């Protein structure tokens, strides 16, 4: 049993005879139980361990621990017990050997890049991704000699054509933010492995409940814990999941560079994982209801949702994902003006850039989450001025539909007036 499925033989004989591993738990049990060993207090819930540092018994022990490989608890920038609960629970759900928490989703991505790549290495990615990821790759990585080669689509041959002897990493989101384009993880993983490179997948939109990228051949998973892992829009955090060797490499980077997760946020995320399955299927159900309804409304040119049969990768999504997720993007006729009018007219949906919240959020990607991309990158990604992104929450879908119905009616009247 790996160290990420921590259990305590002595206090929990039901978890297995001392010294033997328990039967492997199923996901719903791991989500609730994995990663936490209670202390001598016998606490039932995970405590928040707010301490900057940990004490040693002697100068010699301190010296040995600071210099050791698996140094244990030293200082909360290196690791912290509450952060470890979250890391182990997430790794158990993703099926990865290990995971490391980070201060945000972007800190996780930046840590993966700076902690594993060096000047002269190349990376392949698409522009149809979260805006800050595109900006990190476009504006910062080249400063450190890491070149990004951009694929125009998810066709494996397009990615293979960009491979050079310097290719180290392939990076993708599926479904993408905001257009919910779906990539065939296995096909792109094969391109990566044929090139001797690794594939990293940003699993923010699906979470391990709906999709486990490692089972499809990916090597590394990125998470913005800010989104569905928290699930209630309270904390910012991120994580990288992968092999023990990779996470050790990143732990070493963490010690030197410090983009660490706070214990409080880790506690919120560990708690979020317990209800993740219930929430992800409910987000998906509500989103599917609204996507189907939006698809029939006048004034809407196109609805992007993997659950719709009209979605170009509908079949692939049905194979690769357990449900279609909570994000729906739609294009309105009338460009930015019409899109903004709808956003300004809703009363229930919140105008905010976050997603994965119990509260439904609405945003205009071209001027917010993806506003700092160059116009050319936005055009290549297909993010138009009439595009609206809904991150469907857990409210009653009838209330959401009525909110959008009122907003659309107002917008359509104004356009035809
Ligand atoms: C929000 C987001 C990120 C970045 O996460 P932060 O926690 O905001 O830094 C990365 N990828 C995707 C798909 C996102 O939606």
Short mmCIF file of C-alpha atoms and ligand atoms in Angstrom, two decimals:
data_model
loop_
_atom_site.label_atom_id
_atom_site.label_comp_id
_atom_site.label_asym_id
_atom_site.label_seq_id
_atom_site.Cartn_x
_atom_site.Cartn_y
_atom_site.Cartn_z
CA UNK A 1 0.00 0.00 0.00
CA UNK A 2 1.51 3.31 -1.07
CA UNK A 3 2.11 6.06 1.38
CA UNK A 4 -0.73 8.04 -0.16
CA UNK A 5 -3.36 5.68 1.17
CA UNK A 6 -2.36 6.28 4.74
CA UNK A 7 -4.27 4.30 7.34
CA UNK A 8 -3.62 3.50 10.91
CA UNK A 9 -3.45 -0.16 11.86
CA UNK A 10 -3.35 0.30 15.60
CA UNK A 11 -6.31 2.55 16.04
CA UNK A 12 -8.37 1.04 13.24
CA UNK A 13 -8.23 -2.72 13.29
CA UNK A 14 -11.10 -2.61 10.81
CA UNK A 15 -8.70 -1.14 8.24
CA UNK A 16 -6.74 -4.43 8.16
CA UNK A 17 -4.68 -6.59 10.45
CA UNK A 18 -1.63 -4.72 11.75
CA UNK A 19 1.10 -4.96 9.17
CA UNK A 20 -1.19 -5.93 6.32
CA UNK A 21 -2.71 -3.66 3.74
CA UNK A 22 -6.50 -3.27 3.73
CA UNK A 23 -8.43 -4.33 0.66
CA UNK A 24 -8.04 -1.57 -1.92
CA UNK A 25 -10.79 0.91 -1.34
CA UNK A 26 -13.10 2.08 -4.05
CA UNK A 27 -13.10 5.74 -5.08
CA UNK A 28 -16.08 6.82 -2.98
CA UNK A 29 -14.34 5.48 0.11
CA UNK A 30 -10.95 6.95 -0.80
CA UNK A 31 -12.59 10.37 -1.24
CA UNK A 32 -13.78 10.23 2.36
CA UNK A 33 -11.03 8.26 4.10
CA UNK A 34 -7.73 8.43 2.20
CA UNK A 35 -4.82 10.53 3.35
CA UNK A 36 -5.60 11.07 7.01
CA UNK A 37 -4.12 9.41 10.09
CA UNK A 38 -5.58 10.70 13.32
CA UNK A 39 -3.30 11.77 16.12
CA UNK A 40 -3.33 10.62 19.76
CA UNK A 41 -6.19 13.04 20.40
CA UNK A 42 -8.46 10.75 18.40
CA UNK A 43 -9.92 13.62 16.38
CA UNK A 44 -12.46 12.48 13.78
CA UNK A 45 -11.96 15.41 11.37
CA UNK A 46 -8.64 16.59 9.98
CA UNK A 47 -7.12 19.37 12.10
CA UNK A 48 -5.67 22.48 10.47
CA UNK A 49 -1.98 22.37 11.37
CA UNK A 50 -1.04 26.04 11.39
CA UNK A 51 2.60 26.01 12.29
CA UNK A 52 5.47 27.52 10.31
CA UNK A 53 8.04 25.03 11.53
CA UNK A 54 8.55 21.78 13.44
CA UNK A 55 10.97 21.23 16.31
CA UNK A 56 13.85 18.76 16.61
CA UNK A 57 15.22 16.89 19.59
CA UNK A 58 18.78 18.03 19.06
CA UNK A 59 21.10 20.03 16.82
CA UNK A 60 22.31 16.79 15.24
CA UNK A 61 18.75 15.66 14.44
CA UNK A 62 18.00 19.06 12.91
CA UNK A 63 21.13 18.84 10.76
CA UNK A 64 20.32 15.29 9.64
CA UNK A 65 16.71 16.14 8.80
CA UNK A 66 17.58 19.33 6.87
CA UNK A 67 20.16 17.41 4.85
CA UNK A 68 18.11 14.23 4.39
CA UNK A 69 16.32 13.03 1.26
CA UNK A 70 12.90 12.21 2.75
CA UNK A 71 13.28 14.83 5.43
CA UNK A 72 9.79 14.64 6.93
CA UNK A 73 8.34 17.66 8.67
CA UNK A 74 10.76 20.57 8.92
CA UNK A 75 9.14 23.79 7.74
CA UNK A 76 5.71 24.40 6.22
CA UNK A 77 7.16 25.71 2.95
CA UNK A 78 8.61 22.21 2.37
CA UNK A 79 5.53 20.32 3.48
CA UNK A 80 2.81 20.46 6.13
CA UNK A 81 0.61 17.69 7.62
CA UNK A 82 -2.69 19.25 6.54
CA UNK A 83 -1.34 19.83 3.03
CA UNK A 84 -0.30 16.17 2.99
CA UNK A 85 -3.85 15.04 3.74
CA UNK A 86 -5.06 16.88 0.64
CA UNK A 87 -2.14 15.62 -1.48
CA UNK A 88 -2.63 11.99 -0.50
CA UNK A 89 -6.39 12.08 -0.95
CA UNK A 90 -6.10 13.68 -4.39
CA UNK A 91 -3.36 11.21 -5.46
CA UNK A 92 -5.57 8.33 -4.31
CA UNK A 93 -8.45 9.62 -6.45
CA UNK A 94 -6.32 10.33 -9.53
CA UNK A 95 -4.55 6.98 -9.16
CA UNK A 96 -1.14 8.67 -9.13
CA UNK A 97 1.78 7.59 -6.96
CA UNK A 98 1.98 11.03 -5.40
CA UNK A 99 0.79 14.65 -5.55
CA UNK A 100 2.07 18.04 -4.44
CA UNK A 101 -0.09 21.01 -3.48
CA UNK A 102 0.63 24.54 -4.72
CA UNK A 103 -0.50 28.08 -3.95
CA UNK A 104 -2.76 28.17 -7.04
CA UNK A 105 -3.43 26.28 -10.25
CA UNK A 106 -1.01 28.61 -12.04
CA UNK A 107 1.64 28.04 -9.36
CA UNK A 108 1.26 24.29 -10.02
CA UNK A 109 1.76 24.79 -13.77
CA UNK A 110 4.68 27.22 -13.30
CA UNK A 111 6.27 24.80 -10.81
CA UNK A 112 5.99 21.93 -13.30
CA UNK A 113 7.63 24.04 -16.02
CA UNK A 114 10.42 25.62 -13.97
CA UNK A 115 11.01 22.55 -11.80
CA UNK A 116 11.38 20.03 -14.64
CA UNK A 117 12.40 21.91 -17.81
CA UNK A 118 15.59 23.79 -18.65
CA UNK A 119 16.79 26.22 -21.31
CA UNK A 120 16.82 24.52 -24.70
CA UNK A 121 13.82 22.28 -23.93
CA UNK A 122 10.65 22.50 -25.99
CA UNK A 123 7.00 22.17 -25.08
CA UNK A 124 3.97 21.56 -27.31
CA UNK A 125 0.55 23.01 -26.42
CA UNK A 126 -2.59 24.52 -27.96
CA UNK A 127 -3.87 28.07 -27.57
CA UNK A 128 -7.31 26.79 -26.63
CA UNK A 129 -6.53 26.78 -22.89
CA UNK A 130 -7.02 28.86 -19.79
CA UNK A 131 -5.79 32.40 -20.62
CA UNK A 132 -3.15 32.62 -17.88
CA UNK A 133 -1.63 29.31 -19.01
CA UNK A 134 -1.30 30.66 -22.56
CA UNK A 135 0.24 33.85 -21.15
CA UNK A 136 2.73 31.92 -18.99
CA UNK A 137 3.78 29.84 -21.99
CA UNK A 138 3.79 32.77 -24.43
CA UNK A 139 5.30 35.58 -22.32
CA UNK A 140 7.45 33.98 -19.64
CA UNK A 141 8.78 30.52 -20.55
CA UNK A 142 10.71 31.84 -23.61
CA UNK A 143 12.60 34.21 -21.25
CA UNK A 144 14.11 31.11 -19.66
CA UNK A 145 14.95 29.50 -22.99
CA UNK A 146 11.94 27.14 -22.96
CA UNK A 147 10.30 27.31 -26.37
CA UNK A 148 6.62 26.58 -26.90
CA UNK A 149 5.43 25.14 -30.22
CA UNK A 150 1.70 25.70 -30.78
CA UNK A 151 -0.61 23.04 -32.19
CA UNK A 152 -3.72 24.32 -34.01
CA UNK A 153 -5.94 21.40 -33.03
CA UNK A 154 -5.94 18.09 -31.17
CA UNK A 155 -5.23 15.95 -34.24
CA UNK A 156 -2.34 13.68 -33.12
CA UNK A 157 -0.54 14.16 -36.46
CA UNK A 158 -0.49 17.94 -35.86
CA UNK A 159 1.27 17.35 -32.54
CA UNK A 160 3.64 14.74 -34.00
CA UNK A 161 4.63 17.25 -36.71
CA UNK A 162 5.81 19.69 -34.01
CA UNK A 163 8.05 17.17 -32.22
CA UNK A 164 11.80 17.85 -32.35
CA UNK A 165 14.71 16.22 -30.51
CA UNK A 166 14.25 18.97 -27.89
CA UNK A 167 10.59 18.13 -27.08
CA UNK A 168 10.23 17.27 -23.39
CA UNK A 169 6.60 17.92 -22.55
CA UNK A 170 3.19 17.97 -24.25
CA UNK A 171 0.53 19.95 -22.38
CA UNK A 172 -3.24 20.08 -22.85
CA UNK A 173 -6.56 20.81 -21.23
CA UNK A 174 -9.58 18.62 -21.87
CA UNK A 175 -12.28 19.81 -22.03
CA UNK A 176 -10.70 23.17 -22.82
CA UNK A 177 -11.52 26.46 -21.15
CA UNK A 178 -13.80 28.02 -22.40
CA UNK A 179 -14.84 26.12 -25.57
CA UNK A 180 -15.04 22.61 -24.06
CA UNK A 181 -13.06 21.10 -26.93
CA UNK A 182 -12.18 17.51 -26.05
CA UNK A 183 -8.76 15.97 -26.72
CA UNK A 184 -8.09 12.25 -27.12
CA UNK A 185 -5.71 11.84 -24.18
CA UNK A 186 -4.51 8.39 -25.27
CA UNK A 187 -3.72 9.50 -28.82
CA UNK A 188 -1.68 12.53 -27.68
CA UNK A 189 0.03 10.45 -24.95
CA UNK A 190 1.21 8.08 -27.68
CA UNK A 191 2.73 11.01 -29.57
CA UNK A 192 4.48 12.14 -26.36
CA UNK A 193 5.86 8.71 -25.56
CA UNK A 194 7.04 8.08 -29.13
CA UNK A 195 9.02 11.32 -28.74
CA UNK A 196 10.43 10.30 -25.35
CA UNK A 197 8.43 13.14 -23.78
CA UNK A 198 5.72 13.31 -21.09
CA UNK A 199 2.09 14.37 -21.41
CA UNK A 200 0.63 16.71 -18.78
CA UNK A 201 -3.16 17.13 -18.64
CA UNK A 202 -4.95 19.98 -16.87
CA UNK A 203 -7.88 18.04 -15.35
CA UNK A 204 -9.63 21.09 -13.91
CA UNK A 205 -12.93 20.76 -15.81
CA UNK A 206 -13.47 17.04 -15.15
CA UNK A 207 -11.69 16.28 -11.87
CA UNK A 208 -10.87 12.60 -11.18
CA UNK A 209 -14.59 11.94 -10.69
CA UNK A 210 -15.30 12.35 -14.41
CA UNK A 211 -11.92 11.56 -15.96
CA UNK A 212 -8.65 10.02 -14.82
CA UNK A 213 -5.99 11.10 -17.32
CA UNK A 214 -3.38 8.62 -16.06
CA UNK A 215 -5.69 5.74 -17.01
CA UNK A 216 -5.63 7.11 -20.56
CA UNK A 217 -1.84 7.23 -20.73
CA UNK A 218 -1.04 10.73 -19.45
CA UNK A 219 1.98 11.09 -17.14
CA UNK A 220 1.19 14.24 -15.18
CA UNK A 221 -2.02 15.94 -13.99
CA UNK A 222 -2.44 19.61 -13.18
CA UNK A 223 -5.26 20.88 -10.98
CA UNK A 224 -6.65 24.25 -10.12
CA UNK A 225 -8.06 23.26 -6.72
CA UNK A 226 -9.70 26.69 -6.69
CA UNK A 227 -12.42 25.31 -8.94
CA UNK A 228 -14.33 22.06 -8.35
CA UNK A 229 -12.02 20.58 -5.69
CA UNK A 230 -13.00 23.42 -3.36
CA UNK A 231 -16.36 23.58 -5.08
CA UNK A 232 -17.67 26.55 -3.16
CA UNK A 233 -15.49 29.40 -4.37
CA UNK A 234 -13.65 30.08 -1.13
CA UNK A 235 -9.93 29.29 -1.61
CA UNK A 236 -7.20 29.48 -4.24
CA UNK A 237 -4.88 26.49 -4.69
CA UNK A 238 -3.50 23.93 -7.12
CA UNK A 239 -1.72 20.61 -7.40
CA UNK A 240 0.45 18.42 -9.59
CA UNK A 241 -0.08 14.62 -9.59
CA UNK A 242 2.40 12.13 -11.00
CA UNK A 243 5.07 9.59 -10.22
CA UNK A 244 6.94 9.55 -6.94
CA UNK A 245 10.09 10.59 -8.86
CA UNK A 246 8.37 13.60 -10.43
CA UNK A 247 6.84 14.75 -7.15
CA UNK A 248 10.25 14.41 -5.42
CA UNK A 249 11.72 16.62 -8.14
CA UNK A 250 8.98 19.19 -7.57
CA UNK A 251 9.32 18.97 -3.77
CA UNK A 252 12.94 19.92 -4.21
CA UNK A 253 11.86 22.90 -6.37
CA UNK A 254 9.23 23.80 -3.75
CA UNK A 255 11.90 23.94 -1.02
CA UNK A 256 13.87 26.45 -3.08
CA UNK A 257 11.12 28.43 -4.80
CA UNK A 258 8.24 28.24 -2.29
CA UNK A 259 4.89 28.32 -4.16
CA UNK A 260 3.34 26.34 -1.30
CA UNK A 261 -0.30 25.73 -0.34
CA UNK A 262 -1.54 27.08 2.97
CA UNK A 263 -2.76 24.56 5.60
CA UNK A 264 -6.14 26.27 5.82
CA UNK A 265 -6.69 26.02 2.06
CA UNK A 266 -5.53 22.39 2.09
CA UNK A 267 -8.12 21.65 4.78
CA UNK A 268 -10.86 23.21 2.64
CA UNK A 269 -9.76 21.22 -0.43
CA UNK A 270 -9.46 17.91 1.46
CA UNK A 271 -13.00 18.50 2.72
CA UNK A 272 -14.10 19.38 -0.81
CA UNK A 273 -12.85 16.05 -2.14
CA UNK A 274 -15.29 14.24 0.16
CA UNK A 275 -18.31 15.61 -1.72
CA UNK A 276 -16.70 15.92 -5.15
CA UNK A 277 -18.53 12.99 -6.74
CA UNK A 278 -21.94 14.19 -5.59
CA UNK A 279 -21.25 17.68 -6.88
CA UNK A 280 -19.68 16.76 -10.25
CA UNK A 281 -22.66 14.69 -11.38
CA UNK A 282 -25.09 17.39 -10.19
CA UNK A 283 -23.10 20.14 -11.99
CA UNK A 284 -23.17 17.92 -15.09
CA UNK A 285 -26.92 17.29 -14.84
CA UNK A 286 -27.71 20.98 -14.47
CA UNK A 287 -25.32 21.95 -17.29
CA UNK A 288 -26.78 19.32 -19.64
CA UNK A 289 -30.29 20.64 -18.94
CA UNK A 290 -29.29 24.23 -19.67
CA UNK A 291 -27.14 23.35 -22.71
CA UNK A 292 -30.04 21.49 -24.32
CA UNK A 293 -32.39 24.37 -23.63
CA UNK A 294 -29.92 27.04 -24.86
CA UNK A 295 -29.41 25.07 -28.06
CA UNK A 296 -33.07 25.68 -28.97
CA UNK A 297 -33.16 29.40 -28.26
CA UNK A 298 -33.33 31.99 -31.05
CA UNK A 299 -30.40 34.40 -31.14
CA UNK A 300 -27.91 31.76 -30.07
CA UNK A 301 -25.65 30.72 -32.92
CA UNK A 302 -23.91 27.82 -31.23
CA UNK A 303 -23.71 25.99 -27.90
CA UNK A 304 -20.46 24.31 -26.89
CA UNK A 305 -21.07 21.40 -24.52
CA UNK A 306 -19.59 17.89 -24.81
CA UNK A 307 -22.94 16.36 -23.85
CA UNK A 308 -24.69 17.73 -26.96
CA UNK A 309 -24.71 15.45 -29.99
CA UNK A 310 -23.75 18.47 -32.09
CA UNK A 311 -20.43 18.77 -30.18
CA UNK A 312 -17.63 17.74 -32.57
CA UNK A 313 -16.08 15.35 -30.01
CA UNK A 314 -19.33 14.14 -28.45
CA UNK A 315 -18.47 10.45 -28.99
CA UNK A 316 -14.93 10.86 -27.64
CA UNK A 317 -16.21 12.68 -24.55
CA UNK A 318 -18.76 9.91 -23.96
CA UNK A 319 -15.93 7.35 -24.04
CA UNK A 320 -13.37 9.32 -22.05
CA UNK A 321 -15.55 11.05 -19.45
CA UNK A 322 -18.17 9.77 -17.03
CA UNK A 323 -20.31 12.88 -17.54
CA UNK A 324 -20.02 16.09 -19.54
CA UNK A 325 -19.12 18.51 -16.75
CA UNK A 326 -20.49 21.85 -15.61
CA UNK A 327 -19.20 24.28 -18.23
CA UNK A 328 -21.35 25.47 -21.11
CA UNK A 329 -20.18 28.09 -23.60
CA UNK A 330 -22.54 29.70 -26.09
CA UNK A 331 -22.18 32.14 -28.94
CA UNK A 332 -24.80 34.83 -29.32
CA UNK A 333 -25.60 36.71 -32.50
CA UNK A 334 -24.62 40.36 -32.18
CA UNK A 335 -21.06 40.00 -30.86
CA UNK A 336 -19.74 41.68 -27.73
CA UNK A 337 -22.68 44.04 -27.38
CA UNK A 338 -25.24 41.23 -27.30
CA UNK A 339 -23.06 39.06 -25.03
CA UNK A 340 -22.57 41.88 -22.52
CA UNK A 341 -26.27 42.71 -22.60
CA UNK A 342 -27.14 39.14 -21.56
CA UNK A 343 -24.49 39.15 -18.85
CA UNK A 344 -25.79 42.47 -17.52
CA UNK A 345 -29.38 41.24 -17.57
CA UNK A 346 -29.04 38.07 -15.47
CA UNK A 347 -30.03 38.40 -11.83
CA UNK A 348 -29.18 34.98 -10.38
CA UNK A 349 -25.94 34.05 -12.19
CA UNK A 350 -22.92 35.90 -10.76
CA UNK A 351 -20.73 37.96 -13.10
CA UNK A 352 -17.35 36.61 -12.12
CA UNK A 353 -14.42 34.80 -13.69
CA UNK A 354 -14.34 31.85 -11.31
CA UNK A 355 -15.84 28.46 -12.12
CA UNK A 356 -16.53 25.24 -10.27
CA UNK A 357 -18.55 27.07 -7.63
CA UNK A 358 -21.90 25.96 -6.20
CA UNK A 359 -23.11 29.36 -7.45
CA UNK A 360 -23.53 29.64 -11.22
CA UNK A 361 -21.11 32.12 -12.76
CA UNK A 362 -21.27 33.90 -16.11
CA UNK A 363 -18.42 35.57 -17.93
CA UNK A 364 -17.32 37.00 -21.29
CA UNK A 365 -14.04 35.14 -21.91
CA UNK A 366 -12.75 37.47 -24.66
CA UNK A 367 -12.59 40.43 -22.26
CA UNK A 368 -11.97 38.68 -18.92
CA UNK A 369 -10.42 35.21 -18.40
CA UNK A 370 -8.88 35.24 -21.88
CA UNK A 371 -8.61 39.03 -22.28
CA UNK A 372 -4.83 39.21 -21.94
CA UNK A 373 -4.20 36.75 -24.75
CA UNK A 374 -3.19 38.40 -28.03
CA UNK A 375 -6.08 38.91 -30.48
CA UNK A 376 -4.33 36.46 -32.78
CA UNK A 377 -4.10 33.72 -30.12
CA UNK A 378 -7.74 34.29 -29.21
CA UNK A 379 -8.75 33.97 -32.86
CA UNK A 380 -6.66 30.78 -33.18
CA UNK A 381 -8.38 29.40 -30.11
CA UNK A 382 -11.81 30.30 -31.54
CA UNK A 383 -12.79 32.61 -28.69
CA UNK A 384 -15.08 35.17 -30.32
CA UNK A 385 -16.64 38.38 -29.07
CA UNK A 386 -20.11 36.81 -28.90
CA UNK A 387 -18.99 33.97 -26.64
CA UNK A 388 -20.45 33.66 -23.13
CA UNK A 389 -19.22 31.07 -20.61
CA UNK A 390 -21.55 29.65 -18.00
CA UNK A 391 -20.10 27.64 -15.12
CA UNK A 392 -23.29 25.96 -14.05
CA UNK A 393 -23.68 25.66 -10.29
CA UNK A 394 -25.93 23.67 -8.00
CA UNK A 395 -28.99 25.94 -7.88
CA UNK A 396 -32.34 24.65 -9.12
CA UNK A 397 -31.94 24.42 -12.92
CA UNK A 398 -35.44 25.86 -13.42
CA UNK A 399 -34.36 29.06 -11.64
CA UNK A 400 -31.23 29.22 -13.81
CA UNK A 401 -33.24 28.68 -17.00
CA UNK A 402 -35.74 31.38 -16.04
CA UNK A 403 -32.88 33.78 -15.26
CA UNK A 404 -31.30 33.17 -18.68
CA UNK A 405 -34.70 33.23 -20.41
CA UNK A 406 -35.38 36.74 -19.11
CA UNK A 407 -31.88 37.87 -20.06
CA UNK A 408 -32.07 36.40 -23.57
CA UNK A 409 -35.51 37.88 -24.20
CA UNK A 410 -34.21 41.32 -23.27
CA UNK A 411 -31.10 40.92 -25.41
CA UNK A 412 -32.99 39.64 -28.45
CA UNK A 413 -35.43 42.54 -28.26
CA UNK A 414 -32.60 45.03 -28.10
CA UNK A 415 -30.77 43.49 -31.07
CA UNK A 416 -33.87 43.48 -33.30
CA UNK A 417 -34.98 46.95 -32.20
C1 LIG B 1 -8.56 28.59 -13.26
C2 LIG B 1 -7.80 27.63 -14.11
C3 LIG B 1 -6.42 27.47 -13.94
C4 LIG B 1 -5.61 28.30 -12.98
O1 LIG B 1 -5.94 28.05 -11.68
P1 LIG B 1 -5.79 29.15 -10.49
O2 LIG B 1 -6.09 28.36 -9.29
O3 LIG B 1 -6.76 30.23 -10.79
O4 LIG B 1 -4.38 29.64 -10.54
C5 LIG B 1 -5.79 26.53 -14.72
N1 LIG B 1 -6.48 25.80 -15.62
C6 LIG B 1 -7.80 25.93 -15.81
C7 LIG B 1 -8.49 25.08 -16.81
C8 LIG B 1 -8.51 26.86 -15.06
O5 LIG B 1 -9.83 27.01 -15.27
#
